[in-house]
Coordinates of C-alpha atoms in Angstrom, one line a residue:
Chain A
M84 CA 19.6 -27.4 -23.6
A85 CA 17.2 -25.7 -25.6
S86 CA 14.5 -27.5 -23.6
Q87 CA 16.2 -26.6 -20.4
S88 CA 16.4 -23.1 -20.7
R89 CA 12.6 -23.0 -21.4
A90 CA 12.1 -24.2 -18.4
E91 CA 13.8 -22.0 -16.7
A92 CA 12.0 -19.4 -18.7
L93 CA 8.4 -21.1 -17.5
S94 CA 9.6 -20.7 -14.4
H95 CA 10.7 -17.0 -13.9
P96 CA 8.9 -15.2 -16.1
A97 CA 10.3 -11.8 -15.2
S98 CA 13.1 -13.5 -17.1
R99 CA 11.2 -14.9 -20.0
K100 CA 12.9 -12.1 -22.7
P101 CA 16.3 -11.2 -20.7
R102 CA 16.5 -7.6 -20.3
S103 CA 18.9 -5.6 -22.6
T104 CA 21.7 -3.8 -20.9
Q105 CA 19.4 -0.6 -22.1
Q106 CA 16.5 -1.8 -20.1
Q107 CA 18.7 -1.9 -17.4
A108 CA 20.1 1.2 -17.7
I109 CA 16.7 2.1 -17.6
L110 CA 16.0 0.7 -14.7
A111 CA 18.5 1.6 -12.4
A112 CA 18.6 5.1 -13.5
S113 CA 15.1 5.0 -12.6
K114 CA 16.6 4.1 -9.1
V115 CA 19.2 6.9 -8.3
W116 CA 18.5 9.5 -11.0
S117 CA 16.5 12.4 -8.2
W118 CA 20.3 11.9 -6.7
I119 CA 22.3 12.8 -8.8
F120 CA 20.4 15.0 -10.4
L121 CA 19.9 17.1 -6.3
A122 CA 23.8 16.4 -7.0
A123 CA 24.2 18.1 -10.0
L124 CA 21.9 20.9 -9.3
V125 CA 23.9 21.8 -6.0
A126 CA 27.7 21.0 -7.5
Y127 CA 26.4 23.7 -10.4
F128 CA 25.0 26.2 -8.5
S129 CA 28.2 26.2 -6.2
W130 CA 29.4 26.5 -9.3
N131 CA 28.0 29.4 -11.1
G132 CA 26.1 31.2 -8.0
T133 CA 27.4 33.1 -6.3
G134 CA 26.9 32.7 -2.8
F135 CA 25.4 29.8 -3.7
F136 CA 27.9 27.4 -1.3
T137 CA 26.9 29.6 2.1
L138 CA 26.0 28.3 5.7
R139 CA 23.4 31.2 5.4
N140 CA 22.1 29.9 1.8
S141 CA 21.4 26.7 3.0
Q142 CA 20.1 27.8 6.1
N143 CA 17.1 29.6 3.9
I144 CA 16.5 26.4 2.1
L145 CA 15.5 24.4 4.8
V146 CA 13.8 26.3 5.9
A147 CA 11.6 27.0 2.3
L148 CA 11.8 23.3 2.3
V149 CA 9.3 23.1 5.3
P150 CA 5.9 23.3 4.4
I151 CA 7.0 21.1 0.8
I152 CA 8.1 18.4 3.0
L153 CA 5.2 18.3 5.7
M154 CA 3.2 18.4 3.0
G155 CA 4.9 16.6 0.9
L156 CA 5.0 13.7 3.9
G157 CA 1.1 12.7 4.7
Q158 CA 1.0 12.8 0.9
T159 CA 3.6 10.2 0.2
F160 CA 1.6 8.0 2.6
V161 CA -1.6 9.1 0.6
I162 CA -0.2 8.4 -2.7
I163 CA 2.2 5.0 -1.9
S164 CA -2.2 3.6 -0.9
G165 CA -2.8 4.4 -4.5
G166 CA -4.7 8.0 -2.9
I167 CA -4.0 11.7 -3.5
D168 CA -4.8 14.3 -1.4
L169 CA -5.5 17.8 -2.9
S170 CA -6.7 19.4 0.1
V171 CA -3.1 19.9 1.8
G172 CA -2.8 23.5 0.9
W173 CA -5.7 25.0 1.9
V174 CA -6.1 22.5 4.8
M175 CA -2.2 24.1 5.8
G176 CA -3.9 27.5 5.5
L177 CA -6.8 26.4 7.5
A178 CA -4.5 26.0 10.3
S179 CA -2.3 29.1 9.8
V180 CA -5.3 31.4 9.8
M181 CA -6.9 29.1 13.2
S182 CA -4.4 29.2 15.5
A183 CA -3.4 33.0 14.9
I184 CA -7.1 33.4 16.2
V185 CA -6.9 31.7 18.9
I186 CA -3.8 32.8 20.0
R187 CA -4.5 36.2 19.3
D188 CA -7.4 36.2 21.3
Q189 CA -6.3 33.4 23.6
V190 CA -3.2 36.3 24.8
N191 CA -5.8 39.4 24.3
S192 CA -7.9 37.6 26.5
G193 CA -4.7 37.4 29.2
T194 CA -4.2 33.9 29.1
N195 CA -0.4 33.0 29.6
V196 CA 1.4 32.8 26.3
E197 CA 2.7 30.2 26.3
I198 CA -0.6 28.0 26.8
A199 CA -2.3 30.4 24.1
I200 CA 0.4 29.1 22.0
L201 CA -0.3 25.8 23.0
M202 CA -4.0 26.0 22.6
G203 CA -4.0 27.4 19.3
F204 CA -1.4 25.2 17.7
A205 CA -3.9 22.2 19.1
V206 CA -7.4 23.9 17.2
G207 CA -5.2 24.5 13.8
I208 CA -3.7 21.4 14.0
G209 CA -7.0 20.0 14.7
C210 CA -8.8 21.4 12.1
G211 CA -6.6 19.7 10.1
L212 CA -7.0 16.2 11.4
I213 CA -11.0 16.9 11.2
A214 CA -10.7 18.2 7.4
G215 CA -8.9 14.9 6.6
L216 CA -10.9 12.3 9.3
V217 CA -13.9 14.0 6.6
S218 CA -11.5 13.5 3.7
G219 CA -11.0 10.3 4.8
T220 CA -14.1 8.4 5.8
I221 CA -15.9 9.9 2.3
T222 CA -13.4 8.4 0.5
A223 CA -13.4 4.9 2.2
K224 CA -17.0 4.5 3.1
L225 CA -19.0 5.8 0.4
R226 CA -16.0 5.3 -2.2
V227 CA -16.0 8.5 -3.8
P228 CA -12.8 9.1 -5.7
P229 CA -10.7 10.9 -3.0
F230 CA -9.1 12.7 -5.8
I231 CA -12.9 14.7 -5.4
V232 CA -13.0 14.6 -2.7
T233 CA -10.0 16.4 -1.3
L234 CA -10.5 18.8 -4.2
G235 CA -14.4 19.3 -2.6
V236 CA -12.9 19.6 1.1
S237 CA -10.1 22.3 -0.3
F238 CA -12.2 24.8 -1.6
V239 CA -14.0 24.4 2.1
A240 CA -10.8 25.0 3.9
R241 CA -10.4 27.8 1.6
G242 CA -13.1 29.6 2.4
I243 CA -14.0 28.5 5.3
G244 CA -10.1 30.4 6.0
F245 CA -10.9 33.4 4.4
L246 CA -13.8 33.7 5.9
K247 CA -12.6 33.6 9.8
A248 CA -9.5 35.5 8.9
E249 CA -11.9 37.9 7.3
G250 CA -10.4 38.0 4.1
N251 CA -6.7 39.7 5.2
V252 CA -3.6 38.3 7.3
V253 CA -4.7 37.2 11.3
G254 CA -2.1 39.2 12.8
G255 CA -1.5 40.2 16.3
Q256 CA 0.9 37.6 17.4
P257 CA 3.0 37.8 20.8
V258 CA 6.6 37.9 20.5
E259 CA 6.8 34.7 22.2
L260 CA 5.4 32.9 18.8
R261 CA 8.1 34.9 15.7
N262 CA 11.3 33.5 18.4
L263 CA 9.5 29.5 18.0
G264 CA 9.4 29.9 14.3
N265 CA 12.4 32.0 14.0
E266 CA 15.5 31.5 16.2
S267 CA 17.1 28.5 16.1
L268 CA 19.1 25.6 17.7
L269 CA 22.6 26.9 16.6
Y270 CA 24.0 30.5 16.1
F271 CA 26.9 31.0 14.2
V272 CA 28.7 34.8 14.1
R273 CA 30.7 35.2 11.3
G274 CA 34.5 37.4 12.2
D275 CA 37.4 37.3 14.9
E276 CA 34.8 37.6 17.9
G277 CA 32.4 35.2 16.3
G278 CA 32.2 31.4 16.8
L279 CA 28.9 27.8 17.2
Y280 CA 26.7 29.0 20.1
F281 CA 24.4 25.8 21.1
L282 CA 20.7 26.6 22.1
K283 CA 21.4 30.7 23.3
K284 CA 21.0 33.4 21.2
P285 CA 24.6 35.1 21.2
D286 CA 23.9 39.0 21.8
V287 CA 24.9 40.4 19.2
I288 CA 23.4 44.1 17.9
G289 CA 23.1 47.0 15.1
A290 CA 25.6 45.8 12.0
Q291 CA 27.2 42.8 14.0
L292 CA 23.7 41.1 13.1
R293 CA 24.4 40.9 10.0
L294 CA 27.3 38.3 11.0
L295 CA 24.8 35.8 12.6
D296 CA 23.3 32.9 11.3
R297 CA 20.2 30.7 12.6
V298 CA 21.6 27.2 11.5
F299 CA 18.4 24.6 12.3
T300 CA 15.5 27.4 13.5
W301 CA 12.9 25.1 15.7
P302 CA 10.5 24.6 12.8
V303 CA 13.7 22.5 10.6
V304 CA 14.2 20.8 13.9
I305 CA 10.5 19.8 13.8
T306 CA 10.9 18.8 10.8
F307 CA 13.0 16.9 10.5
I308 CA 11.8 14.5 13.6
I309 CA 8.3 14.4 12.1
V310 CA 10.2 13.5 8.8
L311 CA 12.4 10.8 11.0
I312 CA 9.0 9.4 12.7
G313 CA 7.4 9.3 9.1
M314 CA 10.2 7.2 8.0
F315 CA 10.3 5.0 10.6
V316 CA 6.4 4.6 10.3
L317 CA 6.1 3.4 6.8
A318 CA 10.0 1.6 6.6
K319 CA 9.3 -0.5 9.6
T320 CA 5.7 -0.8 11.2
Q321 CA 2.6 -2.3 10.3
F322 CA 0.6 0.8 9.9
G323 CA 2.9 1.1 7.1
R324 CA 2.8 -2.1 5.6
H325 CA -0.7 -2.2 5.6
T326 CA -0.2 1.7 4.1
Y327 CA 1.5 -0.4 0.5
A328 CA -0.3 -3.6 0.9
I329 CA -3.7 -1.3 0.0
G330 CA -1.6 0.7 -2.8
G331 CA -0.3 -2.6 -3.8
N332 CA -3.9 -5.0 -3.7
K333 CA -6.7 -3.5 -1.8
D334 CA -9.0 -6.3 -2.5
A335 CA -6.7 -8.4 -1.0
S336 CA -5.7 -6.6 1.3
S337 CA -9.5 -6.5 3.1
R338 CA -9.1 -10.4 2.2
A339 CA -6.7 -10.7 4.3
G340 CA -8.4 -9.0 6.9
V341 CA -6.5 -6.0 6.4
P342 CA -9.1 -3.1 7.9
V343 CA -8.9 -1.1 4.6
D344 CA -11.6 1.2 5.3
R345 CA -10.0 2.1 9.2
H346 CA -6.2 2.7 7.4
I347 CA -7.3 5.2 4.6
I348 CA -9.5 7.4 6.9
L349 CA -6.3 7.3 9.1
L350 CA -4.4 8.0 5.4
Y351 CA -5.9 11.3 4.6
V352 CA -6.5 12.4 8.6
L353 CA -2.2 11.9 9.4
S354 CA -1.9 13.9 5.8
A355 CA -3.9 17.2 6.6
G356 CA -2.1 16.5 10.0
T357 CA 1.3 17.6 8.8
S358 CA 0.0 19.9 6.6
A359 CA -2.2 21.3 9.0
L360 CA 1.6 21.1 11.1
A361 CA 3.3 23.2 8.8
G362 CA 0.4 25.9 9.0
V363 CA 0.6 26.3 12.8
L364 CA 4.7 27.0 11.6
H365 CA 4.0 29.3 8.9
T366 CA 1.7 30.9 11.6
A367 CA 4.9 31.0 13.8
R368 CA 7.4 31.8 11.2
F369 CA 5.7 35.0 10.1
S370 CA 3.9 36.1 12.6
G371 CA 0.5 35.7 11.5
G372 CA -2.4 33.2 9.9
A373 CA -2.8 33.3 6.1
A374 CA -5.8 31.4 4.8
D375 CA -3.8 31.0 1.5
A376 CA -0.3 29.7 2.8
G377 CA 0.2 27.0 1.3
D378 CA -1.1 27.7 -1.9
P379 CA 1.8 28.5 -3.5
I380 CA 3.7 25.5 -2.6
M381 CA 0.8 22.5 -2.7
M382 CA 2.3 21.9 -6.1
M383 CA 5.7 22.0 -5.2
S384 CA 4.7 18.8 -2.3
I385 CA 2.6 17.4 -4.8
A386 CA 6.2 17.8 -7.3
A387 CA 8.2 16.5 -4.4
V388 CA 7.0 13.4 -4.2
V389 CA 6.7 12.5 -7.4
I390 CA 10.3 13.0 -8.2
G391 CA 10.7 11.4 -5.3
G392 CA 9.7 8.4 -6.4
V393 CA 6.5 7.5 -5.6
S394 CA 4.6 6.0 -7.8
L395 CA 1.1 7.4 -8.8
F396 CA -0.8 4.2 -9.4
G397 CA 0.2 3.1 -5.4
G398 CA 2.4 0.4 -3.8
E399 CA 6.0 2.3 -4.4
G400 CA 7.7 5.1 -2.5
R401 CA 9.8 5.8 0.3
V402 CA 9.7 9.1 2.5
I403 CA 13.5 10.0 1.7
G404 CA 12.2 9.8 -2.0
T405 CA 10.2 13.3 -1.2
V406 CA 12.6 14.5 1.0
I407 CA 14.9 14.3 -2.0
G408 CA 12.3 15.2 -4.4
A409 CA 11.6 18.5 -2.2
M410 CA 15.1 19.8 -2.1
I411 CA 15.4 19.1 -5.8
L412 CA 13.0 21.9 -6.1
A413 CA 14.3 24.1 -3.3
V414 CA 17.3 24.1 -4.8
L415 CA 16.4 24.8 -8.1
Q416 CA 14.4 27.7 -6.8
T417 CA 17.3 28.6 -4.8
G418 CA 19.9 28.4 -7.0
L419 CA 17.6 30.0 -10.3
I420 CA 16.9 33.3 -8.0
M421 CA 20.7 33.1 -7.9
I422 CA 21.8 33.0 -11.2
N423 CA 19.2 35.5 -12.0
V424 CA 17.2 33.6 -13.7
Q425 CA 13.5 35.0 -14.0
T426 CA 11.3 33.5 -11.5
F427 CA 8.5 32.4 -14.1
Y428 CA 11.1 30.3 -15.5
Q429 CA 10.8 28.0 -12.3
Y430 CA 7.6 26.6 -13.1
I431 CA 8.8 25.8 -16.6
V432 CA 11.6 23.7 -15.5
V433 CA 9.5 22.0 -12.4
G434 CA 7.3 20.7 -14.7
I435 CA 9.7 18.8 -17.0
I436 CA 11.3 18.2 -14.1
V437 CA 7.8 16.6 -12.7
I438 CA 6.9 14.6 -16.3
M439 CA 10.3 13.7 -16.5
A440 CA 10.0 11.5 -12.8
V441 CA 6.7 10.2 -14.6
L442 CA 7.9 9.3 -17.7
M443 CA 10.9 6.7 -15.2
D444 CA 8.2 5.5 -13.6
Q445 CA 6.3 4.3 -16.7
A446 CA 9.4 3.2 -17.7
R447 CA 9.9 0.9 -14.9
D448 CA 7.0 -0.6 -14.7
I449 CA 6.9 -1.2 -18.0
I450 CA 10.2 -2.8 -17.7
I451 CA 9.3 -5.3 -14.2
G452 CA 5.9 -5.9 -16.4
R453 CA 4.2 -4.8 -13.8
A454 CA 2.3 -2.5 -16.5
E455 CA 1.0 -5.1 -18.5
E456 CA -1.2 -6.9 -16.1
Chain B
M9 CA -14.5 -41.8 8.5
E10 CA -16.6 -38.6 9.0
P11 CA -16.1 -36.0 6.2
I12 CA -14.9 -32.3 6.7
L13 CA -17.4 -30.8 4.5
R14 CA -21.3 -31.7 3.9
V15 CA -23.5 -30.0 1.7
E16 CA -27.5 -30.9 1.9
N17 CA -29.5 -30.3 -0.8
I18 CA -27.8 -26.8 -1.0
T19 CA -30.0 -24.7 -3.6
K20 CA -29.0 -21.1 -5.0
R21 CA -31.9 -18.9 -6.6
F22 CA -31.3 -15.5 -8.3
G23 CA -34.6 -14.1 -9.3
G24 CA -36.0 -16.6 -11.4
L25 CA -32.9 -18.2 -12.0
T26 CA -31.7 -21.3 -10.5
A27 CA -27.8 -21.2 -10.4
V28 CA -27.9 -24.4 -7.4
N29 CA -30.1 -26.7 -7.7
R30 CA -30.5 -29.5 -4.7
V31 CA -26.8 -30.1 -4.6
N32 CA -25.3 -32.6 -2.4
L33 CA -21.5 -33.0 -1.5
E34 CA -19.4 -34.6 1.0
V35 CA -15.4 -34.2 1.3
N36 CA -13.4 -36.6 3.8
P37 CA -9.9 -35.6 5.5
G38 CA -7.3 -35.8 2.5
E39 CA -9.3 -36.5 -0.3
V40 CA -9.3 -34.5 -3.6
V41 CA -12.9 -33.6 -4.9
G42 CA -12.3 -32.5 -9.1
L43 CA -15.7 -30.1 -9.4
V44 CA -16.1 -29.6 -13.3
G45 CA -19.2 -28.4 -15.7
D46 CA -19.3 -26.5 -18.6
N47 CA -19.2 -22.4 -18.0
G48 CA -22.8 -21.5 -15.9
A49 CA -23.1 -24.6 -14.1
G50 CA -23.0 -24.0 -11.3
K51 CA -19.0 -24.6 -9.7
S52 CA -18.4 -20.9 -9.1
T53 CA -21.9 -20.8 -7.2
L54 CA -21.6 -23.7 -5.1
I55 CA -18.5 -23.3 -4.5
K56 CA -18.9 -19.3 -2.8
M57 CA -22.0 -20.6 -0.7
V58 CA -19.1 -22.6 0.9
S59 CA -16.7 -20.1 1.2
G60 CA -19.4 -17.5 2.7
V61 CA -19.8 -15.2 -0.4
Y62 CA -23.0 -16.0 -1.2
H63 CA -25.4 -17.3 1.3
P64 CA -27.7 -20.4 0.4
S65 CA -31.5 -20.5 -0.3
E66 CA -32.3 -23.4 0.7
G67 CA -30.1 -26.7 2.7
A68 CA -27.6 -27.1 4.9
I69 CA -24.3 -26.7 5.0
Y70 CA -21.7 -29.0 8.1
F71 CA -18.0 -28.5 8.6
E72 CA -16.6 -31.2 10.5
G73 CA -19.9 -32.6 11.5
K74 CA -21.3 -29.7 13.0
P75 CA -24.0 -27.2 11.2
A76 CA -22.1 -24.2 9.9
V77 CA -23.5 -20.7 9.5
I78 CA -21.1 -18.8 6.7
N79 CA -22.5 -15.6 6.5
T80 CA -19.2 -13.8 5.8
P81 CA -16.0 -15.0 3.5
S82 CA -13.6 -13.5 6.7
Q83 CA -16.2 -16.6 8.8
A84 CA -15.5 -19.1 6.4
R85 CA -12.0 -18.5 6.7
D86 CA -11.6 -18.3 10.6
M87 CA -13.3 -21.7 10.2
G88 CA -10.7 -22.8 8.7
I89 CA -12.3 -23.0 4.7
E90 CA -9.7 -21.1 2.5
T91 CA -10.6 -19.8 -1.0
I92 CA -7.4 -19.9 -3.3
Y93 CA -9.2 -17.6 -6.4
Q94 CA -7.7 -17.2 -9.4
D95 CA -5.8 -13.3 -9.1
L96 CA -4.6 -15.3 -5.5
A97 CA -5.4 -12.1 -3.3
L98 CA -1.8 -11.3 -3.3
A99 CA -0.4 -7.9 -3.4
G100 CA 2.7 -7.7 -5.7
N101 CA 4.4 -5.1 -4.1
L102 CA 4.8 -7.6 -1.2
T103 CA 7.6 -10.0 -0.9
M104 CA 6.8 -13.1 -0.4
S105 CA 6.6 -13.2 3.4
A106 CA 4.7 -9.8 4.0
N107 CA 1.9 -11.6 2.0
I108 CA 1.8 -14.8 4.0
F109 CA 1.3 -12.6 7.1
L110 CA -0.7 -9.7 5.6
G111 CA -3.1 -8.6 8.3
R112 CA -1.8 -10.7 10.8
E113 CA 1.8 -9.2 10.9
R114 CA 4.5 -10.9 13.6
K115 CA 5.8 -7.7 15.8
K116 CA 9.0 -7.3 18.1
K117 CA 7.8 -5.1 21.3
Y118 CA 9.5 -2.3 22.3
L119 CA 9.9 0.0 25.3
G120 CA 7.2 -1.6 26.9
G121 CA 4.8 -2.3 23.8
A122 CA 4.2 1.3 22.8
V123 CA 6.9 0.9 19.5
R124 CA 6.2 -2.3 17.4
I125 CA 8.0 -3.1 14.5
L126 CA 7.7 -5.5 12.5
D127 CA 10.1 -8.7 12.9
E128 CA 10.7 -9.4 9.5
K129 CA 12.9 -12.3 10.3
F130 CA 10.2 -14.5 12.2
M131 CA 8.2 -13.8 9.5
L132 CA 11.3 -14.6 6.7
Q133 CA 12.3 -18.4 8.5
E134 CA 8.2 -19.1 8.8
A135 CA 7.5 -18.9 5.2
L136 CA 10.8 -20.3 4.4
K137 CA 9.7 -23.2 6.6
L138 CA 6.4 -23.6 5.2
L139 CA 7.5 -23.2 1.8
E140 CA 9.8 -26.0 2.3
T141 CA 7.6 -28.2 3.9
L142 CA 5.6 -27.4 -0.1
D143 CA 8.7 -28.9 -1.5
V144 CA 9.0 -25.5 -3.3
H145 CA 12.2 -22.7 -3.3
L146 CA 12.5 -19.5 -4.0
P147 CA 15.2 -18.3 -5.2
A148 CA 15.2 -15.1 -4.1
P149 CA 12.8 -15.1 -0.9
S150 CA 12.8 -11.4 -0.6
A151 CA 11.6 -10.8 -4.2
K152 CA 8.3 -9.2 -4.9
I153 CA 5.4 -11.2 -5.5
E154 CA 5.3 -9.6 -8.8
K155 CA 8.7 -11.2 -10.0
L156 CA 7.7 -14.2 -9.5
S157 CA 6.0 -17.3 -12.0
G158 CA 2.5 -18.4 -11.6
G159 CA 3.6 -21.5 -10.1
Q160 CA 5.8 -19.5 -7.1
R161 CA 2.4 -17.3 -6.3
Q162 CA 0.2 -19.9 -6.3
A163 CA 2.5 -21.9 -3.5
V164 CA 2.7 -18.9 -1.8
A165 CA -1.2 -18.6 -0.9
I166 CA -1.4 -22.1 -0.7
A167 CA 1.3 -21.9 2.1
R168 CA -0.4 -18.5 3.6
A169 CA -3.5 -20.6 4.1
L170 CA -1.8 -23.7 5.5
Y171 CA -0.1 -21.5 8.1
W172 CA -3.1 -19.6 9.6
N173 CA -4.2 -23.6 9.7
A174 CA -6.5 -24.3 6.6
R175 CA -9.2 -27.0 7.1
L176 CA -10.2 -27.3 3.8
M177 CA -8.7 -25.3 0.7
I178 CA -11.0 -24.4 -2.6
M179 CA -9.1 -24.1 -5.6
D180 CA -10.5 -22.0 -8.7
E181 CA -8.7 -23.1 -12.3
P182 CA -5.5 -23.0 -10.3
T183 CA -3.8 -24.2 -13.5
N184 CA -5.2 -21.5 -16.1
N185 CA -2.6 -19.1 -17.3
L186 CA 0.8 -21.3 -16.2
G187 CA 2.9 -23.0 -18.6
V188 CA 3.5 -25.6 -18.8
I189 CA 5.9 -26.7 -16.5
E190 CA 4.3 -24.4 -13.9
Q191 CA 1.4 -26.8 -14.4
A192 CA 3.3 -29.6 -13.2
K193 CA 4.2 -28.1 -10.1
V194 CA 0.7 -26.7 -8.8
L195 CA -0.5 -30.4 -9.1
D196 CA 2.4 -31.5 -6.7
L197 CA 1.6 -29.1 -4.5
I198 CA -2.0 -30.2 -4.8
R199 CA -0.4 -33.6 -4.3
R200 CA 1.5 -32.1 -1.1
L201 CA -1.6 -30.3 0.6
K202 CA -3.0 -34.6 0.3
E203 CA -0.2 -35.6 2.1
Q204 CA -0.9 -33.7 4.6
H205 CA -4.0 -34.5 4.8
V206 CA -5.6 -31.3 4.1
P207 CA -8.9 -32.0 1.9
V208 CA -8.9 -29.9 -1.3
I209 CA -11.9 -29.3 -3.8
L210 CA -10.4 -28.4 -7.4
I211 CA -12.2 -26.6 -10.1
S212 CA -10.8 -27.0 -13.3
H213 CA -11.9 -26.9 -17.3
T214 CA -8.4 -29.3 -17.5
M215 CA -9.8 -32.3 -17.7
R216 CA -6.1 -33.2 -17.5
D217 CA -4.8 -32.0 -14.5
I218 CA -8.6 -33.3 -12.5
F219 CA -7.1 -36.6 -13.6
A220 CA -3.7 -36.4 -12.0
V221 CA -4.7 -35.2 -9.2
S222 CA -8.2 -36.6 -8.1
D223 CA -9.6 -39.1 -6.2
R224 CA -13.5 -38.1 -6.8
I225 CA -15.4 -36.4 -9.9
I226 CA -18.1 -34.0 -9.9
V227 CA -19.9 -33.1 -12.7
L228 CA -22.3 -30.3 -12.5
H229 CA -25.3 -29.4 -15.1
R230 CA -27.0 -27.0 -15.1
G231 CA -27.3 -26.9 -11.9
R232 CA -27.4 -29.7 -10.7
K233 CA -24.7 -32.8 -9.6
V234 CA -25.0 -35.3 -12.4
A235 CA -22.5 -37.4 -11.6
D236 CA -20.2 -38.1 -8.9
K237 CA -17.6 -41.1 -9.6
R238 CA -14.0 -41.9 -8.2
T239 CA -11.9 -41.0 -10.6
S240 CA -10.0 -44.3 -10.9
E241 CA -13.5 -45.7 -11.9
T242 CA -14.6 -42.9 -15.1
S243 CA -13.0 -41.4 -17.8
N244 CA -12.5 -38.7 -20.0
E245 CA -14.9 -39.8 -22.6
E246 CA -17.5 -40.5 -19.8
L247 CA -17.0 -37.6 -17.9
V248 CA -17.4 -35.3 -21.2
Q249 CA -21.0 -37.1 -21.7
Y250 CA -21.8 -35.6 -18.2
I251 CA -20.8 -32.5 -18.8
M252 CA -22.7 -32.1 -22.2
G253 CA -25.5 -33.5 -20.4
A254 CA -26.5 -36.5 -22.1
R255 CA -26.0 -38.6 -19.1
D256 CA -27.4 -38.2 -15.6
D257 CA -27.0 -40.3 -12.7
F258 CA -29.4 -38.3 -10.8
E259 CA -32.3 -38.4 -13.1
A260 CA -34.4 -39.9 -10.6
A261 CA -34.0 -37.3 -7.7
R262 CA -35.0 -34.5 -10.2
A263 CA -38.1 -32.9 -9.4

C-alpha cells in the first residue's frame, strides 16, 4: 500500500504534497476574486452612492473605460509574452496630437470633412504603429529589455507630441468629429414622451436635453468590437498561441519554429496600435489633440492588466481579465467620487489593489509549483 | 545494412582546446547507442555537431548514406535529427498537444482562409494517438505541461519529435532528476522507439540505464573514442576503466 502511493506520487509530482484545504481555497480565490470584487464594489456603491446605479452613470463609466481598456488590451498581449510596454500613454498622446493636426489642417485647406477625419485617424494610428515597430525591433533584435526600450520610446513620443502641439491642445476640429466621439448607437429620453431611439438622435432642445442619455457612444462601440477581436485572437488563433508560448518558454518556442523575433515586434506594434486608437478616439471625444492625453490613465491601464490576472512573469492571462480589471478601477473611481471620498484616496486604494493582485498571482504560482522551477 | 548516421574523423577545436578528436561513430536503424564518458570527455560537443549547434573543425557527417552539411539546429531537425535536451524545450504553460504542434499548428479555415482558428480537437486526437503508440496514458490530456510529471514530459517531448518524423533521436541525460519509477518509464519509451525502428543516441551518467536499453556503448575520454563495444560483451567494471582512461582500444589511432 505504501509503495503504491509512492508510485502514484512519483508519477504526479504536482500531487506529491497534497494540497491543503487552505491552499485550494487560495487557488480558487486567485481565479475568481476579481469578479467577486467587482460585483461587491458595484453592490456597495449602488447601496451607498446616490445615483450610482443609473443609466447615465453606467454610460459615464463605459466612456471612462475606453482608453484604459484599449491600452490594456495591447498590453495584455505584451505582458503575456513576457514583455512590458511603458510607452502606451505617451503614444496615445502622440496619436491624439497628430490626428488633430492633420484633421485641422485638412479641413482648413478645403478637404472633405469625412476624408479629413479618415486621414487624421490614419496618420495618428500610423504614428503609433511606427512607435511600436521601433520598440519591438529594438527589443527583439537588439535584446534590450523592453522596460528600457519602451521607457525611451515613451519619452520620445512625449517630446514629439508636445513639440507638434506647441505645448497646447490642438483645437479647430470639425463638428463631425465631435459627433463621432460623443454621439451614440442608442438614445434614451426619460419622461412621459421619452423612449428608446436606435441610431437616431431624438429632437430634444433646451431643458429637455437633461433628460437625454446617450447609450453606447461610438468610442464605446468601437472598443467593444476591438475587445471581441482581441479575445478571439488571443484564445483561438495561432497568433495567440505563439504569444502564450513565448511567455512560457521563449527558447523552446524558437526551437519549435515559432518566429519569435517577428512575433515580439508584432506584439509591440499591436500594443502601440491600440494605444494610438485610444488617442484618436480621445481627439474625437474632446474635439482636440492633447500630448498628455494618456498620461493620467497609462498606469491605470497597466494596473488593470495586473488586477485582471495577467502574470507579469508571462505566459498567463486573458483579455476578459483585463476588462474586469479596468472595470474595477473605473467603478472605484466613479464610486468613490459619488460617496464624496477625496480624489487622492483613489490612488491609495488602487495601489493596494494592485499589490493584492500580484500577491494573489504569486500565491497561485507557489501553490502550482511553478515558482520553484 | 546501411547506417542511419555515420560520423567520420570528426574533430572540434575551441581555440587551443581539442574537445572532440577524430571520432568515428555509426548508428544503425533501430539501434540504441549509449554514449558515456566523464564530464568534459566531449559527449555534448560531439552531439552538438550532429544536431547543428556546432560546426566540426574537421571530418564529415553522413546521414542516411549522403554527406550532410548541418549548419543550424533547424536544418538538423528538417533532416530528421531530433535532439531532446534536458530542459525538454517544452512550454510549461501550454497543454501537451499545444506543445507537440507548437510552431506547426493545425488550423481550420473560415471565410476563404481569411479567418483561421486553431483546430484543437484535431491536434488533441493526433497527440493522444501518438502517446498511445508510446504506451503513455495521461490522466488529464488537456492539463498544462507544468502539471505533468517529469516522465510524462519526456514522453511529450519524444512524441513531438516522432510526430514530425524523427529519423534519429538524440537524448541528453533523459533520466536526470526523475524518480525511480519515472526513470523506468523513460527507459520504456526508449524501447518503444527501438520497436518503431527509430535509432537513439543516449547520453547518460547512469550506467544502469545504459545497460538497460543500449545495444552498443561508446566511451569517450578527453575527446577521443576509447571504446566501442556491444553492450552484451562488456561489463560495468570494464566501462569504468575506459571512462577513467585506464583502457583504450584505439590507442594505435592516436597521433
